[in-house]
Short mmCIF file of C-alpha atoms and ligand atoms in Angstrom, two decimals:
data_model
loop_
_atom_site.label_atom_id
_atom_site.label_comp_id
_atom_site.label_asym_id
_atom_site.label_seq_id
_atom_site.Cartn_x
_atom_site.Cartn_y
_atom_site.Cartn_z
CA UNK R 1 84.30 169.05 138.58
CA UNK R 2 81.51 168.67 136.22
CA UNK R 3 82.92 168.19 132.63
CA UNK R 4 80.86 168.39 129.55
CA UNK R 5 80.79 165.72 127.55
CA UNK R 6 81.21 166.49 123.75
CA UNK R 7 79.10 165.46 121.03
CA UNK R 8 80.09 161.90 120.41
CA UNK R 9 81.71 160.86 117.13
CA UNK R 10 81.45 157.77 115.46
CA UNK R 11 83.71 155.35 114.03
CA UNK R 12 82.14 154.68 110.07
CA UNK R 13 82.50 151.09 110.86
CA UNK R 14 79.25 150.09 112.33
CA UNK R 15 75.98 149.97 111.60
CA UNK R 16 76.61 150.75 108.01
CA UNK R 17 79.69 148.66 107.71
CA UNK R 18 83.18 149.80 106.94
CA UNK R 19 84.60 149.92 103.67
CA UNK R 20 87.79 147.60 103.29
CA UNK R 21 88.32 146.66 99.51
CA UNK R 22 87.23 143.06 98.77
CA UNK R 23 89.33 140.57 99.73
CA UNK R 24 87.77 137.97 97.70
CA UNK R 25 87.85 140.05 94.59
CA UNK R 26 91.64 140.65 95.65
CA UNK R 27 92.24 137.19 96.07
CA UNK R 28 90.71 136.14 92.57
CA UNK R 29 93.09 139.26 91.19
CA UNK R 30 96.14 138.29 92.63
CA UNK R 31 97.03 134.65 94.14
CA UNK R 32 99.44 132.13 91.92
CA UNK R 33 100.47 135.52 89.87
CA UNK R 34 104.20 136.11 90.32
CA UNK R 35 104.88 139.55 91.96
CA UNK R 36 106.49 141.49 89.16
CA UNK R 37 103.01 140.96 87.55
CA UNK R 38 101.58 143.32 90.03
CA UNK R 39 100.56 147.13 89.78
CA UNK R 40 103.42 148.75 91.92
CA UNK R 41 104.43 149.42 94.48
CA UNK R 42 102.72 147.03 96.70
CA UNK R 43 103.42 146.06 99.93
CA UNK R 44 104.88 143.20 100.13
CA UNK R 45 104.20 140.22 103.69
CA UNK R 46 105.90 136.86 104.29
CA UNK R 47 103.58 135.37 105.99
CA UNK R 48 106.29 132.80 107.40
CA UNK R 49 108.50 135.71 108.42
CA UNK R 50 105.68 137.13 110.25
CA UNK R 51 105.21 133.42 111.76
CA UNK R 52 108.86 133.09 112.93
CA UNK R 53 108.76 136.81 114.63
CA UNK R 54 105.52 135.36 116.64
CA UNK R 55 107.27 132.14 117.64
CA UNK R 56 110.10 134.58 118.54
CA UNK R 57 108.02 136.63 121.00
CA UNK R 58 106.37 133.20 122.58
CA UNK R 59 109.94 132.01 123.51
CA UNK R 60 110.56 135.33 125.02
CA UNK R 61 107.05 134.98 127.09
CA UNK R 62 107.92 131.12 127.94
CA UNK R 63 111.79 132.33 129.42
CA UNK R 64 110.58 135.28 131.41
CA UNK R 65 106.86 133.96 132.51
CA UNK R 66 105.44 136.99 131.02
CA UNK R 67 102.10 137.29 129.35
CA UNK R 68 102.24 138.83 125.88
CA UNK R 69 100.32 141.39 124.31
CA UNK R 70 100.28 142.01 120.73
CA UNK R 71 100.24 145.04 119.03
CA UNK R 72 98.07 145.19 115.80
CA UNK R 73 98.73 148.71 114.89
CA UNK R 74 101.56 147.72 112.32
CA UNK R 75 99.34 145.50 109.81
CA UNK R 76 95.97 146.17 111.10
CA UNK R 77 94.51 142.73 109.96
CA UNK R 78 92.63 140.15 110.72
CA UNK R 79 94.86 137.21 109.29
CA UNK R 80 98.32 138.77 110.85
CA UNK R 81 96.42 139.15 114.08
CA UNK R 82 95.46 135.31 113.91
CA UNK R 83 99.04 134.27 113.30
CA UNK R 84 100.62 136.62 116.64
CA UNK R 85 97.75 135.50 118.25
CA UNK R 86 97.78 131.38 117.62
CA UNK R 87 102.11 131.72 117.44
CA UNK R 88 102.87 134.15 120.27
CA UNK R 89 99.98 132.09 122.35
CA UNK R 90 98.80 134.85 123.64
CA UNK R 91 94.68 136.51 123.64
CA UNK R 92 95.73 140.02 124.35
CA UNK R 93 95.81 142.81 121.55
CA UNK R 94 96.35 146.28 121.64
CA UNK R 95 94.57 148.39 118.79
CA UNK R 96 95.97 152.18 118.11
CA UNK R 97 92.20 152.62 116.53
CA UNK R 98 88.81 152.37 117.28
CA UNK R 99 88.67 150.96 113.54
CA UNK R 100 90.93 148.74 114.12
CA UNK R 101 89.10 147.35 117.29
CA UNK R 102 85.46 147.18 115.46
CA UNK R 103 86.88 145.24 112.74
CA UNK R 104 89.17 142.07 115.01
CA UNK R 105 86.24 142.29 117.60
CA UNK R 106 83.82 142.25 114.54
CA UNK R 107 85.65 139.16 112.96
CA UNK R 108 86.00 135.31 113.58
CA UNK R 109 88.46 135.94 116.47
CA UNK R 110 86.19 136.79 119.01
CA UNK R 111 83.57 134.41 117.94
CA UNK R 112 86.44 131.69 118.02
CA UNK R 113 87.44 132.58 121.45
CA UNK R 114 91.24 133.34 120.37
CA UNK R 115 90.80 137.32 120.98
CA UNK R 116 89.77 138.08 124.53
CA UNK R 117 91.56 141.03 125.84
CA UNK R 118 91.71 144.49 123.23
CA UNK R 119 92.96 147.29 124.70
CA UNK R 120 92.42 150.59 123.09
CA UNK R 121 96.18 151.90 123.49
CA UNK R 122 95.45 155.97 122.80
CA UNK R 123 94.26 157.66 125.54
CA UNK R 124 90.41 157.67 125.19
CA UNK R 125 88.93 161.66 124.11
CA UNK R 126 85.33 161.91 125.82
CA UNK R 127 83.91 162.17 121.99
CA UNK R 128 84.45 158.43 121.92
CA UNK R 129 82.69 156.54 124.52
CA UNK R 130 79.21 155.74 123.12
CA UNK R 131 81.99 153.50 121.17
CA UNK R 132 84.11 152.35 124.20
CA UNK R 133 80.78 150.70 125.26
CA UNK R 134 79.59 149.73 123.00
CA UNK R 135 82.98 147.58 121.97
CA UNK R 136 82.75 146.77 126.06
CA UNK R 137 79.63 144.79 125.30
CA UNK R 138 81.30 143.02 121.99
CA UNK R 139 84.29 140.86 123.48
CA UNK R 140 85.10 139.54 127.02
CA UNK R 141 87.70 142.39 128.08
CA UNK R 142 87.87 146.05 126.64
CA UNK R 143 90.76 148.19 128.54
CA UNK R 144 91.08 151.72 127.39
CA UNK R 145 93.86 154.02 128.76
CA UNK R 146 93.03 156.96 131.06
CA UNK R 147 96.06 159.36 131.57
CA UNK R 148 94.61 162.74 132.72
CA UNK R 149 91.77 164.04 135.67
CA UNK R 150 89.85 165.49 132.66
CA UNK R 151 88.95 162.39 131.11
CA UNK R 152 87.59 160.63 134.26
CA UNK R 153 85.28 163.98 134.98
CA UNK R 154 83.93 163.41 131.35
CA UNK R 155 83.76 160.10 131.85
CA UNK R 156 81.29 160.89 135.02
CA UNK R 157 79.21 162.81 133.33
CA UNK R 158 78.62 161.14 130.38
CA UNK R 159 78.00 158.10 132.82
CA UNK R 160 75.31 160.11 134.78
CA UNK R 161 73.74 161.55 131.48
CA UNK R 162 74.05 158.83 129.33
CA UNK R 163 72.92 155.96 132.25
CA UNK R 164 71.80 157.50 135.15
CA UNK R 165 75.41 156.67 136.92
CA UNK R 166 74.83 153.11 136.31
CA UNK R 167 76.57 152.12 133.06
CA UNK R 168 75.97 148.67 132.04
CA UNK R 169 79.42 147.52 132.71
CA UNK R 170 82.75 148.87 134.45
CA UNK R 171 85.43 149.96 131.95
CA UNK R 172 88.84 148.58 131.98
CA UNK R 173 91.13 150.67 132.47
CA UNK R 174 95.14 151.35 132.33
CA UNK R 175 96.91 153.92 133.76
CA UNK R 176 99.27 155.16 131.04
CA UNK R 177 102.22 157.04 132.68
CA UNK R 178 105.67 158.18 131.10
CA UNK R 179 108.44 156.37 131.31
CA UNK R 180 110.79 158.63 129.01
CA UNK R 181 109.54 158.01 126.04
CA UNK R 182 107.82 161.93 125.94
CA UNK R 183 104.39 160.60 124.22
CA UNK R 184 101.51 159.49 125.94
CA UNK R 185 101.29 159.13 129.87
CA UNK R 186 100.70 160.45 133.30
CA UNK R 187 103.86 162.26 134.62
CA UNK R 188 105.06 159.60 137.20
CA UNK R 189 105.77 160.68 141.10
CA UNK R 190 103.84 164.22 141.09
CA UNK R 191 100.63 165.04 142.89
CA UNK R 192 98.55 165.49 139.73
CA UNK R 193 99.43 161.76 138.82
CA UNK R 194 98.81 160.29 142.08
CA UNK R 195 95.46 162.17 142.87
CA UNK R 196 94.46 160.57 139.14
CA UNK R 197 95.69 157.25 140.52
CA UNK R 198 93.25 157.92 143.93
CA UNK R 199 90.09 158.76 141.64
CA UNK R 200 90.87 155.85 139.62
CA UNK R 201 91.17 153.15 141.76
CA UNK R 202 88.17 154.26 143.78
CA UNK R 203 85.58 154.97 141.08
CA UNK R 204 82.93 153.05 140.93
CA UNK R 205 82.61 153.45 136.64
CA UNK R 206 86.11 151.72 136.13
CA UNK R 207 87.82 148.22 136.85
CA UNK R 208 91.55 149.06 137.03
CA UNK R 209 94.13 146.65 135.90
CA UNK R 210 97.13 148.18 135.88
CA UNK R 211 100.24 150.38 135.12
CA UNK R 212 101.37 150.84 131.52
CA UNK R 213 104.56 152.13 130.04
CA UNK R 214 105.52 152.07 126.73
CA UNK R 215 109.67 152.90 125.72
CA UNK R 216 109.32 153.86 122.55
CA UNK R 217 113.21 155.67 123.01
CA UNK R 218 114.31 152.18 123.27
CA UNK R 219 114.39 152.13 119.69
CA UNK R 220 117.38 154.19 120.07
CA UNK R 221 119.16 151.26 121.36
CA UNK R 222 122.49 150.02 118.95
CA UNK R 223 123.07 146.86 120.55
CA UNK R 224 121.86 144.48 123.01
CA UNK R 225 123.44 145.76 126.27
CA UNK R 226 121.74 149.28 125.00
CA UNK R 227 118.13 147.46 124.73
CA UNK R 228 118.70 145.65 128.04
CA UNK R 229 119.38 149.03 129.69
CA UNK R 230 116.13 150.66 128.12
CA UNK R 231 114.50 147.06 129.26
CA UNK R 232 115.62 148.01 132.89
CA UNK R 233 115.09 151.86 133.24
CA UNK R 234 111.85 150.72 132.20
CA UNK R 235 110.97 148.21 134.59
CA UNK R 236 112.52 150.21 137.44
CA UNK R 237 110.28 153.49 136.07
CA UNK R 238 107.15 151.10 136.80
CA UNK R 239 108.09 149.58 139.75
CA UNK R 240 109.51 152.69 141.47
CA UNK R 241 105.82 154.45 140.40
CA UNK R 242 103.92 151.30 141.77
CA UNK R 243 106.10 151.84 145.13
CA UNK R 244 105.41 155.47 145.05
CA UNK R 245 101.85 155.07 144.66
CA UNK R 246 101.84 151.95 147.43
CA UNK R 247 103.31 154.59 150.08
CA UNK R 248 100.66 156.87 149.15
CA UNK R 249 97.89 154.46 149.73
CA UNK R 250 97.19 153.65 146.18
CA UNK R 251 97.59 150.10 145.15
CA UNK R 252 97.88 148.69 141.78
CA UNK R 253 98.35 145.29 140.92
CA UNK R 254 99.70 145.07 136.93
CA UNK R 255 102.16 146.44 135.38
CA UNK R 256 102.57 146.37 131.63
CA UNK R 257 105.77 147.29 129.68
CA UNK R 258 107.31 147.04 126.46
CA UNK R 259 108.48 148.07 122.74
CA UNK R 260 110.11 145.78 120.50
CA UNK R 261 113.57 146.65 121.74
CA UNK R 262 112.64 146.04 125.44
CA UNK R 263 110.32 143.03 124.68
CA UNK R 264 113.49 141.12 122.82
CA UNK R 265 115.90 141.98 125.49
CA UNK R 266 113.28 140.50 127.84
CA UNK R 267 114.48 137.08 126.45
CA UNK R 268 117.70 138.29 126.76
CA UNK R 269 117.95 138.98 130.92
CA UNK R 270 117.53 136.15 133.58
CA UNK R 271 113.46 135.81 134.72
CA UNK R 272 114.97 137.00 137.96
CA UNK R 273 115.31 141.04 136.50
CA UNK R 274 111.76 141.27 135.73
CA UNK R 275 110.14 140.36 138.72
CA UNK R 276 106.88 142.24 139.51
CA UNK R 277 106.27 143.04 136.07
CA UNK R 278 103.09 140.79 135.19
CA UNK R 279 102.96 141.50 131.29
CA UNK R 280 105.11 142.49 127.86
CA UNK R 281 103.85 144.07 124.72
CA UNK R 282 105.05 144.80 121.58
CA UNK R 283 104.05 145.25 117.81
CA UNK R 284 106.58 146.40 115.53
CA UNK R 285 108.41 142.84 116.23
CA UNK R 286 105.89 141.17 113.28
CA UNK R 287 107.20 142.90 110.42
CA UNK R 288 110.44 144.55 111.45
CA UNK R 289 111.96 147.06 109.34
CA UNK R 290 115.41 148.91 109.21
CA UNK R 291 115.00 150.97 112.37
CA UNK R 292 114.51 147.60 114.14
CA UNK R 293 117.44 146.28 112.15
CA UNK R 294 119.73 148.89 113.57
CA UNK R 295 119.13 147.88 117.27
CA UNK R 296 121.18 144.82 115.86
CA UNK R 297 118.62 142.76 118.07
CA UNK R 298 117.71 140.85 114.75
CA UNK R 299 119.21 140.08 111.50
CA UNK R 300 118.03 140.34 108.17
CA UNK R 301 115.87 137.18 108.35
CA UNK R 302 113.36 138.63 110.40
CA UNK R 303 112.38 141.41 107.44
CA UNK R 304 108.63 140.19 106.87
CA UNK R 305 107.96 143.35 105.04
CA UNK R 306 109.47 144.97 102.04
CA UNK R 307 108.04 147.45 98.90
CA UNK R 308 107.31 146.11 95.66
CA UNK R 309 108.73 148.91 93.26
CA UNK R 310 109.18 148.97 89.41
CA UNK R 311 112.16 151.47 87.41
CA UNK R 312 109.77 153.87 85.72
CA UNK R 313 113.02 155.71 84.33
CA UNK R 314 116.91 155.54 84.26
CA UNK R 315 119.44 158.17 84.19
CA UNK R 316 122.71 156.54 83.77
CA UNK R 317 124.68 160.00 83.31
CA UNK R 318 124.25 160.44 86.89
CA UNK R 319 124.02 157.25 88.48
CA UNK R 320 120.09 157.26 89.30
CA UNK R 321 117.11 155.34 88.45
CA UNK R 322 113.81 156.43 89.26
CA UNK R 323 111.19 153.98 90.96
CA UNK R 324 107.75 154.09 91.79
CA UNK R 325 106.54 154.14 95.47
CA UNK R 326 107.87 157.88 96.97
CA UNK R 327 106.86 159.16 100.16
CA UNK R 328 103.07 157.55 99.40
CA UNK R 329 104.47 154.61 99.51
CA UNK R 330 106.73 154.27 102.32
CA UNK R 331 106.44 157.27 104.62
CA UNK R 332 108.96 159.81 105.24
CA UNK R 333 110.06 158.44 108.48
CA UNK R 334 114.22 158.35 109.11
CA UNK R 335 116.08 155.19 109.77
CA UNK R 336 119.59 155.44 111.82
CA UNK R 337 121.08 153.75 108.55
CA UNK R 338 120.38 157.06 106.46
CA UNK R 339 117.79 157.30 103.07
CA UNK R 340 114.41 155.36 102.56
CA UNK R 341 115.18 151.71 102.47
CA UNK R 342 117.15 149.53 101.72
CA UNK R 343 117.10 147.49 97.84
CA UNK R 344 117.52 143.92 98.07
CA UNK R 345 119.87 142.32 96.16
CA UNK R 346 121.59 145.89 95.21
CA UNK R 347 123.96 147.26 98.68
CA UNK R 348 125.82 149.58 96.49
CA UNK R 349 122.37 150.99 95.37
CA UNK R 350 120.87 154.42 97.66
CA UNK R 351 117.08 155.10 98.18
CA UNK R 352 118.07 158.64 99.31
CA UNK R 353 115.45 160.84 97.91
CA UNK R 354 111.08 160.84 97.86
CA UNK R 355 108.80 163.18 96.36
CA UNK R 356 104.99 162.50 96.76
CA UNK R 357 105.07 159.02 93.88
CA UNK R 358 108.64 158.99 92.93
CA UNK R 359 111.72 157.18 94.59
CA UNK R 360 114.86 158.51 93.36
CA UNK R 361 117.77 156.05 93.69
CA UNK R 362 121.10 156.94 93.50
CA UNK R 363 124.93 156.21 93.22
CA UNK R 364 123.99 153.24 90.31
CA UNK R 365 127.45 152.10 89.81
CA UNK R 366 127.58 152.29 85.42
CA UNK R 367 127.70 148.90 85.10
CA UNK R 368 124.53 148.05 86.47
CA UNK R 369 122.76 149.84 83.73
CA UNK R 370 123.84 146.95 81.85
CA UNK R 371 121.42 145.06 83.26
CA UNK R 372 118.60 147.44 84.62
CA UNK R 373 115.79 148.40 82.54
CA UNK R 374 112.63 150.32 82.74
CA UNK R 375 109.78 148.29 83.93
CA UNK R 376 112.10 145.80 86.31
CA UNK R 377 110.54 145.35 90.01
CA UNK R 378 112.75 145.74 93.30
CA UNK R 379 111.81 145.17 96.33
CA UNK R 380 113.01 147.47 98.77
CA UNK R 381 112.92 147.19 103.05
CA UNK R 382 111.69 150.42 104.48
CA UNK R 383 112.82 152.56 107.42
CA UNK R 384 109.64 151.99 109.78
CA UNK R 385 106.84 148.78 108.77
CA UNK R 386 104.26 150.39 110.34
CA UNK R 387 104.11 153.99 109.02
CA UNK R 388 104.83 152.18 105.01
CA UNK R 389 101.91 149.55 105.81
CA UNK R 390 99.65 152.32 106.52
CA UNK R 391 99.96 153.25 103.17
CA UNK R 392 98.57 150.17 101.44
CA UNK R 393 95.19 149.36 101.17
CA UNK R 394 95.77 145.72 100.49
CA UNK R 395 98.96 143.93 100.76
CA UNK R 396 100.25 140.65 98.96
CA UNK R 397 101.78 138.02 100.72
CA UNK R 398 104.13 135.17 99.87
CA UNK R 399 105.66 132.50 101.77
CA UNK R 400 109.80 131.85 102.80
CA UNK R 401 110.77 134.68 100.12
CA UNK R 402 109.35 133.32 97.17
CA UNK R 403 107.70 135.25 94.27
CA UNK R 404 104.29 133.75 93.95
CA UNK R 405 101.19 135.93 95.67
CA UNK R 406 99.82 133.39 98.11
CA UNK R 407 97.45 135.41 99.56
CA UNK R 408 95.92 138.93 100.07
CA UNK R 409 95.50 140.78 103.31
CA UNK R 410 93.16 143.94 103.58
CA UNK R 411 93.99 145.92 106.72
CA UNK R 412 91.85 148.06 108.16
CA UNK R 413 92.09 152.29 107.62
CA UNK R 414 90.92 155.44 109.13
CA UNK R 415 89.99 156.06 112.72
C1 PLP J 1 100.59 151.91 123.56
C2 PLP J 1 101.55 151.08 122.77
N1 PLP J 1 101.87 149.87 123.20
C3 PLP J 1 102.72 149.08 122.49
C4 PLP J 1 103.31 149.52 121.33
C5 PLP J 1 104.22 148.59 120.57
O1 PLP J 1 105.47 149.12 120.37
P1 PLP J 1 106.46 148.52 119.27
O2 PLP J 1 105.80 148.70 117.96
O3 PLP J 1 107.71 149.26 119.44
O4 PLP J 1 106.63 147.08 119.59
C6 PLP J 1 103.01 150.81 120.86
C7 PLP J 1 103.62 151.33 119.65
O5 PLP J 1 103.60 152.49 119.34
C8 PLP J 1 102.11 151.61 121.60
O6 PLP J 1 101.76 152.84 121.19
#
């Protein structure tokens, strides 16, 4: 089938160069002030948390023999890359954004030869390869996902118009199929699927490496034996497709699987149970938040991430303060634990209501108004780390819970 291939967007971020906020100027602003002397509600990083959930994930690569690869969709930045790079040893990356991919590929990483592998973890719209190759050409392995027939005929044509059928290089490429999670992926053990996996592994355009799954419904696990069972419907979702494909002549050699939940039960199961799966991934695991809190796979020292927010107003004749931050400032996204986050230092204390700026907090026991006043900062843990850090566009970071800025981090935006 001859597919047209649409006029090809561009991602703002090269040649004119993208436009992060300085982080110079930021760092000047902001490091050896304490926090409650900055404009809220900021997000807030402990960049040794962040360290210890890296080290984390390397022991969990180390037990099971697993490569790792690291999600950067939760902080999208260069330094928190770095650290799950040098501390969960791996080279691998996924990026949810092309923007995301530029600016990593576009930074000291590659140059430094820690960043090696990116994989562009969406599955790739034909509007977007004059990107794809270019980022091919920009560090030594770019894997994009290709989940549906449609994409490969663009991919043809484009090829043919574009270079005459001879593209400069052969794209790497995943086959993202569906494991139960109801996102992203190829239906597994149907004829669609397996004629995609055919056209795949024979075209001449593409270097496949592998299967991918990702179990995002893990993160309805509640405990470890839950996460373990997500970790092995999983691994027998890719295996059992692998076989499938095997008996119909299609052979693949990788298979990639993970979420946070799965990824920390992987350290939890002997070596032995994940046998023929070649690599883990994972993102969330570098900030954590309260929906990884309820899988009760981690406790309350791996929170790298919470929301700086001041009391604007108080309300003591019915219990409530109001706070900055609101939905702008941490998302609207539902924890199993109920409300927006969670206050430190105040358990008695609900973040149950957000409008667009303001966070309502309620059931203030009286006596607390003793001692609360308009202008005090909280910091509060939200429901999901990646949806609140996507609404920062800077974040300050401090070291083992202390309250002095040590540094700023500028994450990357837009698509
Ligand atoms: C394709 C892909 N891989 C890996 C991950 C990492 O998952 P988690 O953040 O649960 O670790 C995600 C997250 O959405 C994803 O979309």
């Amino acid at each position: 089938m001859v597919f047209a291939v649409p006029t090809q967007t561009t991602t703002p971020l090269e040649p004119i160069g993208f436009s992060v906020p300085s982080k110079e100027y930021l760092v000047n602003m902001y490091v050896g002030k304490k926090l409650r002397d900055a404009r809220t509600p900021r997000l807030v990083v402990d960049r040794a948390v962040v360290k210890r959930n890296c080290e984390k994930i390397a022991a969990v690569s180390s037990k099971s023999g697993k490569k790792i690869r690291v999600h950067i969709k939760t902080h999208k930045t260069i330094e928190a890359t770095e650290i799950q790079l040098d501390s969960a040893k791996t080279d691998a990356i996924v990026v949810s954004t092309l923007a995301e991919a530029y600016y990593v590929i576009n930074s000291h990483l590659v140059s430094s030869g820690k960043l090696k592998d990116v994989l562009f973890g969406f599955p790739v719209s034909p509007d977007r390869f004059d990107d794809i190759y270019h980022l091919s050409q920009k560090v030594e392995k770019f894997c994009i996902f290709i989940d549906h027939d449609q994409t490969l005929d663009a991919l043809e044509t484009y090829c043919e118009e574009k270079f005459g059928g001879k593209p400069p290089r052969k794209i790497n490429v995943y086959m993202k199929v569906e494991c139960g999670n109801g996102r992203a992926g190829a239906a597994i053990n149907n004829d669609a699927s397996v004629n995609l996996a055919k056209r795949l592994v024979s075209s001449p355009l593409l270097n496949v490496v592998g299967l991918y799954t990702h179990a995002g419904h893990s993160y309805a696990s509640r405990d470890r034996d839950g996460a373990v069972n997500f970790l092995k419907s999983e691994r027998d979702a890719a295996l059992d497709y692998k076989k499938f494909l095997a008996d119909n002549g299609v052979q693949f050699d990788n298979i990639s699987i993970g979420a946070t939940p799965t990824v920390m039960a992987a350290g939890l199961v002997d070596s032995t149970e994940l046998e023929g799966i070649t690599e883990l991934h994972a993102g969330s695991f570098v900030l954590n938040d309260r929906q990884q809190l309820a899988t009760q796979l981690l406790d309350e020292s791996g929170l790298a991430v919470t929301v700086l927010c001041r009391v604007a107003s108080r309300y003591p004749e019915r219990g409530s303060l109001l706070m900055d931050g609101g939905a702008l400032g941490f998302s609207k996204d539902a924890a199993p634990q109920g409300g927006f986050g969670t206050i430190v230092g105040e358990p008695k204390w609900k973040l149950d209501k957000l409008a667009q700026e303001h966070s309502i907090v309620t059931e203030v026991p009286i006596e607390d108004f003793q001692r609360v006043n308009v202008g005090d900062v909280f910091r509060v843990v939200p429901n999901h780390c990646c949806l609140t850090a996507a609404c920062y566009e800077f974040f300050l970071i401090i070291e083992d819970n202390g309250d002095e800025i040590v540094d700023v981090w500028v994450p990357v935006r837009g698509w």
